[in-house]
PDB file of C-alpha atoms in Angstrom:
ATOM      1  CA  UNK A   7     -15.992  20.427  38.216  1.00  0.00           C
ATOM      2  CA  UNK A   8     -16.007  17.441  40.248  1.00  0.00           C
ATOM      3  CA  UNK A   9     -17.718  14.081  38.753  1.00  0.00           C
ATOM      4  CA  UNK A  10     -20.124  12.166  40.491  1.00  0.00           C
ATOM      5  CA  UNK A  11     -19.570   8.748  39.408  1.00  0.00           C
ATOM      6  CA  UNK A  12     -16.609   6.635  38.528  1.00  0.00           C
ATOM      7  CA  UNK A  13     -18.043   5.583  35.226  1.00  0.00           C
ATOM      8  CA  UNK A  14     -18.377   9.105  33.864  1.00  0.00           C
ATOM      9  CA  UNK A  15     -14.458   9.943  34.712  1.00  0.00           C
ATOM     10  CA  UNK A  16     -13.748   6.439  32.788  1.00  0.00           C
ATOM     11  CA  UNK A  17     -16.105   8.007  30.178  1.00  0.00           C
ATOM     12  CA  UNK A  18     -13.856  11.249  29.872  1.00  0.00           C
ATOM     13  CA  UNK A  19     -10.526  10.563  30.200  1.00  0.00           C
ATOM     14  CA  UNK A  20     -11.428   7.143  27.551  1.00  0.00           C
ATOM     15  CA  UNK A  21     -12.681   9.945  25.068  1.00  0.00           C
ATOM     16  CA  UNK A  22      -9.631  11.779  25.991  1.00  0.00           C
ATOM     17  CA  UNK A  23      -6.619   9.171  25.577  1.00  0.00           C
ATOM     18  CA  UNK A  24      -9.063   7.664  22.146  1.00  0.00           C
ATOM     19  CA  UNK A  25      -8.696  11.274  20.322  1.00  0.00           C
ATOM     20  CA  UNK A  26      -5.111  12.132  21.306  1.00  0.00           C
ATOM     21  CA  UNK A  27      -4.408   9.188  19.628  1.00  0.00           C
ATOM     22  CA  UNK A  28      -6.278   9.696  16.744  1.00  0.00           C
ATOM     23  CA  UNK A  29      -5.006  13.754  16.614  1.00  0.00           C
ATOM     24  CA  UNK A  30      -1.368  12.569  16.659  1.00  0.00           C
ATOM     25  CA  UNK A  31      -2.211  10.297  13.853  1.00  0.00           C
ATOM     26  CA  UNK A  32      -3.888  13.271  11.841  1.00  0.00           C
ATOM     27  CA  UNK A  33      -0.846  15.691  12.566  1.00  0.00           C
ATOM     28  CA  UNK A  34       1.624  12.471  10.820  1.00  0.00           C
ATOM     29  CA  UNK A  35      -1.343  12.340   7.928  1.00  0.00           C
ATOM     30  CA  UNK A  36      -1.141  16.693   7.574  1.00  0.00           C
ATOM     31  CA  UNK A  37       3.130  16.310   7.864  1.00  0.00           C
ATOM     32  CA  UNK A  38       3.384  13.506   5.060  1.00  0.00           C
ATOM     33  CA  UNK A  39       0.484  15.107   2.758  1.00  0.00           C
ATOM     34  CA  UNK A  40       2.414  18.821   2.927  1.00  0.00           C
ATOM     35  CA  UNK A  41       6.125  17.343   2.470  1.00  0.00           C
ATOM     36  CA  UNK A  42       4.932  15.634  -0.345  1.00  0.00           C
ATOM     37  CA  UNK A  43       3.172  19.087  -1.875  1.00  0.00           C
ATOM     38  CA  UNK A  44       5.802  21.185  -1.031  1.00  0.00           C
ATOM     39  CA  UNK A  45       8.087  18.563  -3.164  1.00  0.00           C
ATOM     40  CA  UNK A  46       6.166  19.162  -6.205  1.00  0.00           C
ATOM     41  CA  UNK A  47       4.745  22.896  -6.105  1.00  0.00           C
ATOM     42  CA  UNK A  48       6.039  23.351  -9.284  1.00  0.00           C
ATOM     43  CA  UNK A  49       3.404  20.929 -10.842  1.00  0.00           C
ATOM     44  CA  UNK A  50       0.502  22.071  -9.507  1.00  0.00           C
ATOM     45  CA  UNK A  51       0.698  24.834 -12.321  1.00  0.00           C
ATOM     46  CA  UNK A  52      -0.013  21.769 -15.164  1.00  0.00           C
ATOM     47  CA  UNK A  53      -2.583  19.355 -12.978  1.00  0.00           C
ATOM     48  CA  UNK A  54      -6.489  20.309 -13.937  1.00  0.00           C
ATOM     49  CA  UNK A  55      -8.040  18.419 -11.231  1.00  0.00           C
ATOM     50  CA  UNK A  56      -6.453  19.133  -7.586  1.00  0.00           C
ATOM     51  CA  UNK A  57      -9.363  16.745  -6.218  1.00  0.00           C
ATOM     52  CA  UNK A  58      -7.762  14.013  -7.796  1.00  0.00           C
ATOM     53  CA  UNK A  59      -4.078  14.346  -6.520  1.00  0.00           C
ATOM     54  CA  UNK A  60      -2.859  12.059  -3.859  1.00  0.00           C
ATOM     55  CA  UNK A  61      -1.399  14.722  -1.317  1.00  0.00           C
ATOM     56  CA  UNK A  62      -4.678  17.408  -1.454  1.00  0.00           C
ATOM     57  CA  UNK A  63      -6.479  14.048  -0.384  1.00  0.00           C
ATOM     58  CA  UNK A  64      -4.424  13.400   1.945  1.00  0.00           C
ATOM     59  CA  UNK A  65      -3.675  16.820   2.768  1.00  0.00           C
ATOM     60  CA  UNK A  66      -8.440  17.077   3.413  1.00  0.00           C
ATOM     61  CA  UNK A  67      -8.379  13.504   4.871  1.00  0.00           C
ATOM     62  CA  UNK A  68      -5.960  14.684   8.029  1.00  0.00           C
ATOM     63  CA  UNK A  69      -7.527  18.560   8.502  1.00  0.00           C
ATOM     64  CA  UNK A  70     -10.689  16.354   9.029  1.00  0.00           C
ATOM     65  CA  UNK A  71      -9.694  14.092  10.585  1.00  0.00           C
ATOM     66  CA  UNK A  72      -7.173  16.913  12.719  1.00  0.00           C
ATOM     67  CA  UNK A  73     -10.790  19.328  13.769  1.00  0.00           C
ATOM     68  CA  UNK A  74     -12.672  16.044  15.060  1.00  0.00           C
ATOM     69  CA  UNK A  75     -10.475  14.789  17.281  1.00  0.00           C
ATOM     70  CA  UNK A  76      -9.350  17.838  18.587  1.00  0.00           C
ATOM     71  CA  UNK A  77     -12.493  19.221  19.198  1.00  0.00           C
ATOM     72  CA  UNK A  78     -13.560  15.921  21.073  1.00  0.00           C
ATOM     73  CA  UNK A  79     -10.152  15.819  22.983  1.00  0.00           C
ATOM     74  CA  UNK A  80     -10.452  19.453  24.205  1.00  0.00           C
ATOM     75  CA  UNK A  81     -14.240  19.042  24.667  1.00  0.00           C
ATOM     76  CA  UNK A  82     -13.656  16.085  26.529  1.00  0.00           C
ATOM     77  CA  UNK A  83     -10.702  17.595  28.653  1.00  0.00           C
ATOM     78  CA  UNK A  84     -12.186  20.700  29.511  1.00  0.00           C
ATOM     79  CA  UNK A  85     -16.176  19.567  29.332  1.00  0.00           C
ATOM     80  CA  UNK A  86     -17.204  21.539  26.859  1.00  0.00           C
ATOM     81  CA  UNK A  87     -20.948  20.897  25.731  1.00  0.00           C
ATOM     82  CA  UNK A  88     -20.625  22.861  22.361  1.00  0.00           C
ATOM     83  CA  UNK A  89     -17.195  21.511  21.665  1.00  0.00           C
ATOM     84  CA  UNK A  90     -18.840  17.683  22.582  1.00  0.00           C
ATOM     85  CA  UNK A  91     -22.044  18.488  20.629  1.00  0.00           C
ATOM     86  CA  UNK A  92     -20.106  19.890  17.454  1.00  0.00           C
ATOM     87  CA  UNK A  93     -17.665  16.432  17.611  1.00  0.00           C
ATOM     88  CA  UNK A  94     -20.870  14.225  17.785  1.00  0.00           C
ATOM     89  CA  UNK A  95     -22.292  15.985  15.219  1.00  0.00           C
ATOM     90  CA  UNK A  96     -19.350  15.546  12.548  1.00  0.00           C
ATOM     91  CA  UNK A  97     -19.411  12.034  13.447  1.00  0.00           C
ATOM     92  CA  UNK A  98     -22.985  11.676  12.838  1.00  0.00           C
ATOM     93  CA  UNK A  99     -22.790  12.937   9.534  1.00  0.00           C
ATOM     94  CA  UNK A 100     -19.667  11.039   8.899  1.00  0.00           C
ATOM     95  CA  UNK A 101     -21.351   7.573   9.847  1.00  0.00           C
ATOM     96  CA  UNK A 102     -24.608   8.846   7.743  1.00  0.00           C
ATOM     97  CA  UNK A 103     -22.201   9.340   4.608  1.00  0.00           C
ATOM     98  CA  UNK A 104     -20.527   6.109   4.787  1.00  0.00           C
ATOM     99  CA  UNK A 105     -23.945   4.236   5.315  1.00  0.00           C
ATOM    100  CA  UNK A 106     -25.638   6.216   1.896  1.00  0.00           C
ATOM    101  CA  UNK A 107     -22.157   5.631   0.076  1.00  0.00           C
ATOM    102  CA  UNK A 108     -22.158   1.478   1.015  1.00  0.00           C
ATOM    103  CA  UNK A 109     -25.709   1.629  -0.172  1.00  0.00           C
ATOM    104  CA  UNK A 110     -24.909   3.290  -3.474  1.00  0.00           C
ATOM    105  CA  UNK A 111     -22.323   1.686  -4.010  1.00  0.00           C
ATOM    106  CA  UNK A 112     -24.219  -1.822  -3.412  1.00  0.00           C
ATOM    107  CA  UNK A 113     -27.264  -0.613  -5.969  1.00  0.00           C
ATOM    108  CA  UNK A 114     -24.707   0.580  -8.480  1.00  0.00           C
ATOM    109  CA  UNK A 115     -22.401  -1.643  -8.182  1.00  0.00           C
ATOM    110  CA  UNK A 116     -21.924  -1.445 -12.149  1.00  0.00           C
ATOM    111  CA  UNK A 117     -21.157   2.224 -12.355  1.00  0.00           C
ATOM    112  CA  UNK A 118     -18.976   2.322  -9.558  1.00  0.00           C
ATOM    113  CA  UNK A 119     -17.071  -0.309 -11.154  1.00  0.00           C
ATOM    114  CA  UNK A 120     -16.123   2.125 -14.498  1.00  0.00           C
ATOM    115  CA  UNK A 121     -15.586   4.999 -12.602  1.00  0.00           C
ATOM    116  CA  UNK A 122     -13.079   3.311 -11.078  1.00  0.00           C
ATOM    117  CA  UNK A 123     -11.723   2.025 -14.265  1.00  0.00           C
ATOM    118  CA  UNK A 124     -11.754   5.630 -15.813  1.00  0.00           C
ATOM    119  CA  UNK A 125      -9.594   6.957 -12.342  1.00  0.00           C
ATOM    120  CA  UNK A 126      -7.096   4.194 -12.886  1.00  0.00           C
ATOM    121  CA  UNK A 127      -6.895   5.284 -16.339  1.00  0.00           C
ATOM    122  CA  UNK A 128      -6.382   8.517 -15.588  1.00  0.00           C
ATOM    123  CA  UNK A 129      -3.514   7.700 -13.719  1.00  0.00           C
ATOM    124  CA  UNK A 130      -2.596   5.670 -16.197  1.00  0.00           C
ATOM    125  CA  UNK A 131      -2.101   9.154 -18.617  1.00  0.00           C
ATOM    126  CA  UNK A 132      -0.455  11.034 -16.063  1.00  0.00           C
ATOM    127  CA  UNK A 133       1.455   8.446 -15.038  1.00  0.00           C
ATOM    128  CA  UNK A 134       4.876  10.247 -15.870  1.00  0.00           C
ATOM    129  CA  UNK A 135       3.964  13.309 -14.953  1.00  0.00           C
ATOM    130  CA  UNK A 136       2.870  13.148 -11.139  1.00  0.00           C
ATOM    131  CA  UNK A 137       5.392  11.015  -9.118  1.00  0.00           C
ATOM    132  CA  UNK A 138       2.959  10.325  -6.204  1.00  0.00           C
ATOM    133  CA  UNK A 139       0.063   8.766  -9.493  1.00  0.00           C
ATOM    134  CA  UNK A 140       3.793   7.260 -10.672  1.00  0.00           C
ATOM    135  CA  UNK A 141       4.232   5.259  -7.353  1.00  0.00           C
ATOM    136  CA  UNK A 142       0.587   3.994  -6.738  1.00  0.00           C
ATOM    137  CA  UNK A 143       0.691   2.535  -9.898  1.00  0.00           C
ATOM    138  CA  UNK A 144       3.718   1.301  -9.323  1.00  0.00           C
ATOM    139  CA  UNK A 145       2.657  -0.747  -6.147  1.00  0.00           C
ATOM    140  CA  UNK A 146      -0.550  -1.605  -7.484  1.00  0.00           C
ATOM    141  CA  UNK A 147       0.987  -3.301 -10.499  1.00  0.00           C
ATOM    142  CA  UNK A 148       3.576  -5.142  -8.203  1.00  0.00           C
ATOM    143  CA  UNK A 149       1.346  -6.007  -5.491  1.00  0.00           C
ATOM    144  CA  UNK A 150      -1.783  -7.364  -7.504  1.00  0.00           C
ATOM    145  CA  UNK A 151       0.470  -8.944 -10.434  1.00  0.00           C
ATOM    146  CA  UNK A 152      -1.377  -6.628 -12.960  1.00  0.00           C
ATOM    147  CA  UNK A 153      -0.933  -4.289 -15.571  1.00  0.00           C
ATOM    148  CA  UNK A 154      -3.130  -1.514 -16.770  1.00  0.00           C
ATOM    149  CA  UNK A 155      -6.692  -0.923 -15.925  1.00  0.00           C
ATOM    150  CA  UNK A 156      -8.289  -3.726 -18.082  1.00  0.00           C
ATOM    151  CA  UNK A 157      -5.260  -5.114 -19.834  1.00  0.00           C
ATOM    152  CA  UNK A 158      -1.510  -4.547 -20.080  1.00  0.00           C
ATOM    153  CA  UNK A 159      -2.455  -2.570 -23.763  1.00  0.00           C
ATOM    154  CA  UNK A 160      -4.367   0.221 -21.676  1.00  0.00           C
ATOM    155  CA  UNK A 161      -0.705   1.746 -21.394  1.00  0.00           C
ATOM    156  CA  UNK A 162      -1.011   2.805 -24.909  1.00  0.00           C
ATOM    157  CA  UNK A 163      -3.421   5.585 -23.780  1.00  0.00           C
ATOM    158  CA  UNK A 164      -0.486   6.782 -22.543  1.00  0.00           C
ATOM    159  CA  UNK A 165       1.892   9.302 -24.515  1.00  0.00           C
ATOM    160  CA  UNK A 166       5.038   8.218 -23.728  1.00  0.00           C
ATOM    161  CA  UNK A 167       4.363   4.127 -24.204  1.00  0.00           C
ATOM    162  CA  UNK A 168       1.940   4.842 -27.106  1.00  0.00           C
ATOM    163  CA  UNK A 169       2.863   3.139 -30.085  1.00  0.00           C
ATOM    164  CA  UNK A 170       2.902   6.381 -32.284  1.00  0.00           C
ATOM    165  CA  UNK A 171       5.290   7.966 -29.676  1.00  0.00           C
ATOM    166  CA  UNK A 172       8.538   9.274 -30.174  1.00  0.00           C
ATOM    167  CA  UNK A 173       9.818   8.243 -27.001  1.00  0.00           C
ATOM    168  CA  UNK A 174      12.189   4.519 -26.701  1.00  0.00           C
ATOM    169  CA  UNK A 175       9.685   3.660 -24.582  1.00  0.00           C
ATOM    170  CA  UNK A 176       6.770   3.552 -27.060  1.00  0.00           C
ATOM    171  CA  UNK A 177       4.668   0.337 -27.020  1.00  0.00           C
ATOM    172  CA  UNK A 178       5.791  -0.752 -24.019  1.00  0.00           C
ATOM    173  CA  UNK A 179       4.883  -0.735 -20.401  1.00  0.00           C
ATOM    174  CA  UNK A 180       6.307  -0.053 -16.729  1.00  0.00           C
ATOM    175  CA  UNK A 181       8.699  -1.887 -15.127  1.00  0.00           C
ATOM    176  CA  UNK A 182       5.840  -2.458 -12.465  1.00  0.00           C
ATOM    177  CA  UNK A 183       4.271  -4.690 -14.685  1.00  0.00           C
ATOM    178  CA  UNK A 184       7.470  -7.129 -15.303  1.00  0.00           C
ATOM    179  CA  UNK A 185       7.070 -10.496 -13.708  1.00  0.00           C
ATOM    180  CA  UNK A 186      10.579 -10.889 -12.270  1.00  0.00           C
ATOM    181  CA  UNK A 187      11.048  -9.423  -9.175  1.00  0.00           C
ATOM    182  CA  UNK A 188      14.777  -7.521 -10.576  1.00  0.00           C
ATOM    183  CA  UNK A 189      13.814  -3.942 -11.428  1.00  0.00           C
ATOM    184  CA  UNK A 190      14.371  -3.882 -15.239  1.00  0.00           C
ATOM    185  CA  UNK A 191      13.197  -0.886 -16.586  1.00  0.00           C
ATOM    186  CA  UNK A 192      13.238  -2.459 -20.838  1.00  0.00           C
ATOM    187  CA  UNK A 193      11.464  -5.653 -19.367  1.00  0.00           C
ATOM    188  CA  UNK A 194       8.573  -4.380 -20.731  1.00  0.00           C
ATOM    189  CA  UNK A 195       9.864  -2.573 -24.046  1.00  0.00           C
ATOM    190  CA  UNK A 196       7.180  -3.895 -27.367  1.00  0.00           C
ATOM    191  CA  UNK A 197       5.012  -5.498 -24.915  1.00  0.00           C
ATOM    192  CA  UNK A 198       1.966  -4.016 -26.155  1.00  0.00           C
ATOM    193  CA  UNK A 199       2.856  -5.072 -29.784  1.00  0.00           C
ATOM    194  CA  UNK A 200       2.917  -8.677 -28.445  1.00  0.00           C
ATOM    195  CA  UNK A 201      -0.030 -11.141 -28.321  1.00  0.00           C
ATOM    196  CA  UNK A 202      -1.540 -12.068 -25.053  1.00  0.00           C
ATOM    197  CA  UNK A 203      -0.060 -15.517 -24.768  1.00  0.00           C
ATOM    198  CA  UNK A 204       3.701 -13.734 -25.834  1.00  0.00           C
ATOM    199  CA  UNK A 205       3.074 -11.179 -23.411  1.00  0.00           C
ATOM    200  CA  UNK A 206       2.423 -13.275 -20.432  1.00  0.00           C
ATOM    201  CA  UNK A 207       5.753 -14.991 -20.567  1.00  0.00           C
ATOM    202  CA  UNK A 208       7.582 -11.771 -19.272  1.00  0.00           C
ATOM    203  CA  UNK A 209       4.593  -9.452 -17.824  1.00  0.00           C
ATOM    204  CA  UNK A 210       1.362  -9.396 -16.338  1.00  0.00           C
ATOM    205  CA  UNK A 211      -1.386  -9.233 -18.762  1.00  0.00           C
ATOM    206  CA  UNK A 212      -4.628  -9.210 -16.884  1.00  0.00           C
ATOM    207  CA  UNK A 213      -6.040  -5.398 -15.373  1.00  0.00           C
ATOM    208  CA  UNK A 214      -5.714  -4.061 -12.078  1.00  0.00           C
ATOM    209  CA  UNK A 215      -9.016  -3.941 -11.648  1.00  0.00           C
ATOM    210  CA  UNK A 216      -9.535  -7.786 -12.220  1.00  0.00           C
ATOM    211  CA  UNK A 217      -5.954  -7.965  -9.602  1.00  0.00           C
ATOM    212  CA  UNK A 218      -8.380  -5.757  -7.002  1.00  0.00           C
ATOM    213  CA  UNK A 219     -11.304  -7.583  -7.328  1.00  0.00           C
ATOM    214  CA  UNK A 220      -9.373 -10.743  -6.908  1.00  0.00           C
ATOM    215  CA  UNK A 221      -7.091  -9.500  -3.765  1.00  0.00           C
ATOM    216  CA  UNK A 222     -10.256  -8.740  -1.950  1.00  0.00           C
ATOM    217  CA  UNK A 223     -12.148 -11.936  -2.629  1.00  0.00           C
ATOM    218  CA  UNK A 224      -8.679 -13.668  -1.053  1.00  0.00           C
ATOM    219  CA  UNK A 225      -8.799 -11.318   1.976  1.00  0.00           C
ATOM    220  CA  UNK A 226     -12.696 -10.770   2.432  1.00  0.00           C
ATOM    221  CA  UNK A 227     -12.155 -11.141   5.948  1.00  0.00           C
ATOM    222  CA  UNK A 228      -9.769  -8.748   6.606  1.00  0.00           C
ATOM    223  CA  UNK A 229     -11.263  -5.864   4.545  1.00  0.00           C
ATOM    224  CA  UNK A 230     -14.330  -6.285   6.193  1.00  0.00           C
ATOM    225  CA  UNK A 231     -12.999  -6.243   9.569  1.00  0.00           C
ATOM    226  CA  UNK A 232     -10.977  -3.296   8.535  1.00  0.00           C
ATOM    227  CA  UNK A 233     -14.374  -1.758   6.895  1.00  0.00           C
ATOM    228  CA  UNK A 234     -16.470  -2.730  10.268  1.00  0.00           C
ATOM    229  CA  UNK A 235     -13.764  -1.387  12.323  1.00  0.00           C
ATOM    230  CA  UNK A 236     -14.311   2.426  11.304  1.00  0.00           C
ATOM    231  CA  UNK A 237     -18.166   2.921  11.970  1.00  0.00           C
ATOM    232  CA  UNK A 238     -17.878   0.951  15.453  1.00  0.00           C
ATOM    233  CA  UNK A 239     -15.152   3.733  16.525  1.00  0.00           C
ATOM    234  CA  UNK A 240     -17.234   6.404  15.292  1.00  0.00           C
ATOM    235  CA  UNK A 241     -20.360   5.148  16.649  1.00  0.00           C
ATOM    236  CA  UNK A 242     -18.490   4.603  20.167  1.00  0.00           C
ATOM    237  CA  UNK A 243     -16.903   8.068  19.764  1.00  0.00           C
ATOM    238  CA  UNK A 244     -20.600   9.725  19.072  1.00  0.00           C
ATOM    239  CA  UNK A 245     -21.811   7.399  22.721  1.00  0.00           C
ATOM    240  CA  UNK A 246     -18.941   8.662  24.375  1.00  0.00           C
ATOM    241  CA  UNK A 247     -19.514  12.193  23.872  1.00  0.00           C
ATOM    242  CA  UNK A 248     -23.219  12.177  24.896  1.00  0.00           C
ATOM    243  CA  UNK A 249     -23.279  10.405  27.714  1.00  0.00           C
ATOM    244  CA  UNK A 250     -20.566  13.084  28.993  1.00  0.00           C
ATOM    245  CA  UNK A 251     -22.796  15.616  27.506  1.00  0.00           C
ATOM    246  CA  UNK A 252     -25.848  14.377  29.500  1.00  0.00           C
ATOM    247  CA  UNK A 253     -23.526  13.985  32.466  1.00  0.00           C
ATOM    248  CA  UNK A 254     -22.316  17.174  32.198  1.00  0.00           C
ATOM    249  CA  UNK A 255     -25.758  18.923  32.292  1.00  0.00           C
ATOM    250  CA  UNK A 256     -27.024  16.861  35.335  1.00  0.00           C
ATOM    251  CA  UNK A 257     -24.439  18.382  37.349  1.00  0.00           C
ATOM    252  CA  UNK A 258     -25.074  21.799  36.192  1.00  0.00           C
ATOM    253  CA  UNK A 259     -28.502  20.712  36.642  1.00  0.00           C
ATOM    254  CA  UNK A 260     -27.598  19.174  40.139  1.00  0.00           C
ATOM    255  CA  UNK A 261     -25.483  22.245  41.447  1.00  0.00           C
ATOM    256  CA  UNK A 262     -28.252  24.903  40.286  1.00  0.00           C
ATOM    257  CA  UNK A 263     -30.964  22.864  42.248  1.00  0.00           C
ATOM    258  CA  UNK A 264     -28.039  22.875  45.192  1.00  0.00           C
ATOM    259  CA  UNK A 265     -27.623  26.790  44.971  1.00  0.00           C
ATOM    260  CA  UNK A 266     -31.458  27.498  44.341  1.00  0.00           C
TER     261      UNK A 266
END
């Protein structure tokens, strides 16, 4: 099928080139997500909550992410209206969901606040038993000079730095949260039995989520180009595919008139 006009070819092959891209990047997400699961099968057995492991939402993110763009790259490619109507579609709802989630978020600011306190501390109890949990934390603490979800004592809710615990390691806290930049895993050893003022003198005593809130004050700009940035491709992705859409059924429209 030949086109018409030199703006609906730009229109194609744009959606074309825009969601090769964007299906390469999903097929690195898919690769990362399943080397990491296949790395720890065997503790999938002892995790309750799949939905709350870094690789299955990684692993969710790029089959998404994977069916969108390659239904709008082979729509696109081979002009297929129900392949084009199915990719505007997903990123209709898509756009819908973000808008109703800024919005709740905004109105409940308050609760969205603790439930991300009680995910950090969850991570904060599994910390030694999911390496991929063990590693966020880990760059979290580092990168936001924190320690903990509120405080550097939230580690206590953990069993292997509680203070009742067996383990050498028992009220005391990662490595992650040791100011000096050398990677001394006893840096932290009877920090939690310390006072605030003691503490601060070899680790970082305020939360992560006070670090977070702090870290995006310092880079509004960026995060909300980076949040802007996501709805405008989606919202040129969804114009893309019906214009071609409406192009494609003139000249059906065009060639039926031609042969009537």
């Amino acid at each position: 099928m030949s086109y018409p006009t030199k703006t609906t070819f730009c229109v194609k092959y744009t959606m074309f080139f825009v969601n090769v891209l964007f299906w390469l990047i999903s097929c690195i997400i898919l690769a990362i997500s399943s080397f990491a699961m296949v790395n720890k099968k065997e503790l999938y057995g002892k995790i309750n909550n799949l939905a709350t492991d870094p690789a299955v939402m990684l692993a969710i993110a790029g089959v998404l992410m994977f069916v969108i763009s390659f239904s709008g790259c082979l729509g696109a490619l081979r002009e297929n209206v129900c392949m084009l109507r199915f990719y505007s579609i997903m990123l209709g709802i898509m756009l819908l969901l973000e808008i109703v989630a800024a919005v709740l978020g905004y109105v409940y600011a308050g609760e969205v606040k603790q439930q991300v306190e009680k995910a950090v501390d969850h991570i904060i109890v599994r910390y030694r038993d999911d390496p991929d949990l063990q590693n966020i934390i880990d760059l979290l603490q580092k990168e936001l000079k924190c320690c903990g979800s509120k405080d550097y004592k939230t580690w206590e809710q953990n069993v292997y730095f509680n203070c009742s615990s067996p383990s050498v390691e028992r009220c005391g806290v990662p490595f992650s949260c040791c100011i000096s930049d050398q990677i001394n895993s006893q840096c932290g050893f009877g920090a939690i039995r310390m006072s605030e003022s003691q503490a601060s003198k070899v680790i970082y005593t305020k939360g992560c989520i006070q670090g977070a809130e702090s870290w995006f004050m310092t880079n509004l700009i960026m995060m909300a180009s980076i949040a802007a940035s996501l709805p405008a491709t989606q919202i040129l992705g969804y114009c893309l595919a019906r214009r071609l859409i409406e192009d494609i059924r003139d000249i059906i429209r065009r060639q039926q008139q031609a042969w009537g």
